[in-house]
XYZ file of C-alpha atoms in Angstrom:
164
model
C 29.593 17.874 -17.459
C 25.842 16.433 -18.357
C 25.014 13.474 -17.699
C 23.804 11.176 -19.766
C 20.251 10.665 -17.835
C 20.670 15.193 -18.005
C 20.594 14.875 -22.081
C 18.759 12.110 -22.703
C 15.116 14.426 -20.231
C 16.612 17.403 -22.803
C 16.225 15.676 -25.876
C 12.652 14.609 -24.399
C 11.872 18.009 -23.443
C 12.520 19.511 -26.933
C 11.119 16.967 -28.905
C 7.565 18.912 -28.938
C 7.302 20.411 -32.665
C 10.637 18.749 -34.021
C 10.860 16.475 -37.261
C 11.230 12.883 -36.833
C 13.830 12.043 -38.791
C 15.285 14.914 -36.801
C 14.500 13.321 -33.579
C 15.722 9.979 -34.910
C 19.430 11.604 -35.761
C 19.546 12.984 -31.979
C 19.111 10.227 -30.262
C 20.927 8.278 -32.657
C 24.181 11.030 -31.251
C 22.693 10.262 -27.490
C 23.120 6.782 -28.048
C 26.223 6.422 -29.894
C 28.934 4.232 -28.386
C 26.160 2.502 -26.092
C 25.757 -0.767 -26.153
C 22.895 -1.465 -28.167
C 21.203 -3.875 -26.232
C 21.640 -2.192 -22.799
C 18.153 -1.580 -21.235
C 18.027 2.124 -21.326
C 19.294 2.310 -24.873
C 16.161 -0.110 -25.597
C 13.890 1.865 -23.679
C 14.635 5.100 -24.976
C 14.280 3.637 -28.789
C 11.001 2.173 -28.090
C 9.667 5.407 -26.506
C 10.994 6.738 -29.833
C 9.047 4.303 -31.618
C 5.860 5.336 -29.464
C 6.590 8.771 -29.099
C 6.785 8.757 -33.018
C 3.267 6.940 -33.361
C 5.299 3.654 -34.607
C 3.677 1.633 -32.280
C 4.649 -1.786 -33.926
C 8.271 -0.972 -33.916
C 8.239 0.021 -30.201
C 7.124 -3.237 -28.994
C 10.225 -5.419 -29.667
C 12.616 -2.690 -27.661
C 10.086 -2.436 -25.185
C 10.364 -6.129 -24.340
C 14.278 -6.405 -24.746
C 14.026 -3.828 -21.823
C 12.088 -5.279 -19.991
C 13.956 -8.314 -20.138
C 17.711 -7.547 -19.845
C 16.843 -5.886 -16.699
C 15.461 -2.327 -16.656
C 15.956 -1.599 -13.556
C 13.585 1.419 -11.759
C 12.063 3.936 -12.143
C 12.198 3.088 -15.911
C 11.263 -0.758 -15.229
C 7.252 0.415 -14.438
C 7.570 3.215 -17.454
C 8.120 0.777 -19.450
C 5.439 -1.896 -18.847
C 2.800 1.570 -18.982
C 4.261 2.629 -22.485
C 4.244 -1.263 -23.619
C 1.134 -1.733 -22.164
C -0.172 1.075 -23.618
C 1.797 0.235 -27.234
C -0.370 -2.929 -27.469
C -3.751 -1.241 -26.317
C -3.460 0.471 -29.233
C -2.503 -2.573 -31.302
C -5.753 -3.709 -29.941
C -3.889 -6.524 -27.669
C -6.300 -5.598 -24.536
C -5.584 -8.622 -22.563
C -1.898 -7.994 -22.784
C -2.526 -4.581 -22.222
C -3.942 -5.410 -18.563
C -1.987 -7.887 -17.093
C 1.387 -5.422 -18.001
C -0.554 -2.812 -16.265
C -1.609 -4.981 -13.061
C 2.659 -5.548 -12.464
C 2.990 -2.114 -11.810
C 2.400 -1.925 -7.711
C 0.917 0.983 -5.347
C 4.356 1.683 -4.216
C 5.186 2.498 -8.201
C 5.740 6.608 -8.140
C 3.166 6.260 -11.632
C 0.364 3.603 -9.875
C -1.781 5.887 -10.584
C -0.989 6.619 -14.147
C -0.860 3.250 -14.826
C -4.689 2.844 -12.997
C -6.140 5.195 -15.950
C -4.280 3.229 -18.372
C -5.656 -0.111 -17.281
C -9.567 1.452 -16.729
C -8.848 2.377 -20.429
C -7.614 -1.214 -21.730
C -10.627 -2.367 -19.478
C -13.125 -0.897 -21.075
C -11.602 -1.450 -24.663
C -11.392 -4.976 -23.882
C -15.246 -5.114 -22.989
C -15.049 -4.880 -19.179
C -16.778 -2.179 -18.984
C -18.085 -2.697 -15.167
C -14.942 -3.352 -14.124
C -13.084 -0.251 -15.759
C -15.557 1.806 -13.786
C -15.726 -0.271 -10.375
C -11.670 0.720 -10.993
C -11.875 4.538 -12.049
C -14.226 5.017 -8.619
C -12.015 3.355 -6.426
C -9.017 5.465 -7.456
C -11.380 8.285 -7.109
C -12.986 7.400 -3.696
C -9.034 7.563 -2.209
C -9.235 10.933 -2.996
C -12.628 11.481 -1.646
C -13.496 14.274 1.858
C -16.824 13.384 3.187
C -17.664 10.049 1.228
C -15.159 7.824 0.500
C -16.924 5.763 2.483
C -19.707 6.150 0.365
C -18.087 5.878 -3.036
C -15.704 2.863 -1.697
C -19.404 0.926 -1.071
C -21.084 1.942 -4.385
C -17.754 0.543 -6.343
C -17.982 -2.415 -4.741
C -21.712 -2.718 -5.556
C -21.149 -1.996 -8.778
C -19.320 -5.916 -8.903
C -22.329 -7.693 -7.703
C -24.559 -9.702 -9.813
C -27.604 -7.321 -9.068
C -25.769 -4.060 -9.728
C -25.342 -5.649 -13.348
C -29.041 -6.369 -14.198
C -28.787 -10.053 -12.565
C -31.711 -10.626 -10.010
């Protein structure tokens, strides 16, 4: 017999192309009998709202899931997804703060860094966004990592931003 996690994974793997009402019905069946305040249930409900472009409706369940103690690895996923949702809603500062909570040991750290670059850019912090993106790329450079890191660091200096 399949576990609940496997059924949820199958739900998401087959979501593309389905009508919103069909997805709502399928998720309702999957969470039927579970505590509606269970952090994982809240996370899946929020994720569906997000997937359907209902960002404002996703915020509450994401926050509730995190507050209720959503465990790894979903915890960082919820942080990233909530941050992305808030970015879409124009709440850049909150988005940045959430993304900065995802640490380098997280399996989705690189993903979070990409979203952080976007949030910084949207918040008008383009220099910081470019610095972060270039620093992230430097970790994967073959011959010029040292130079790339150095140039990324220079972006933050007053001389680099034209303030001499």
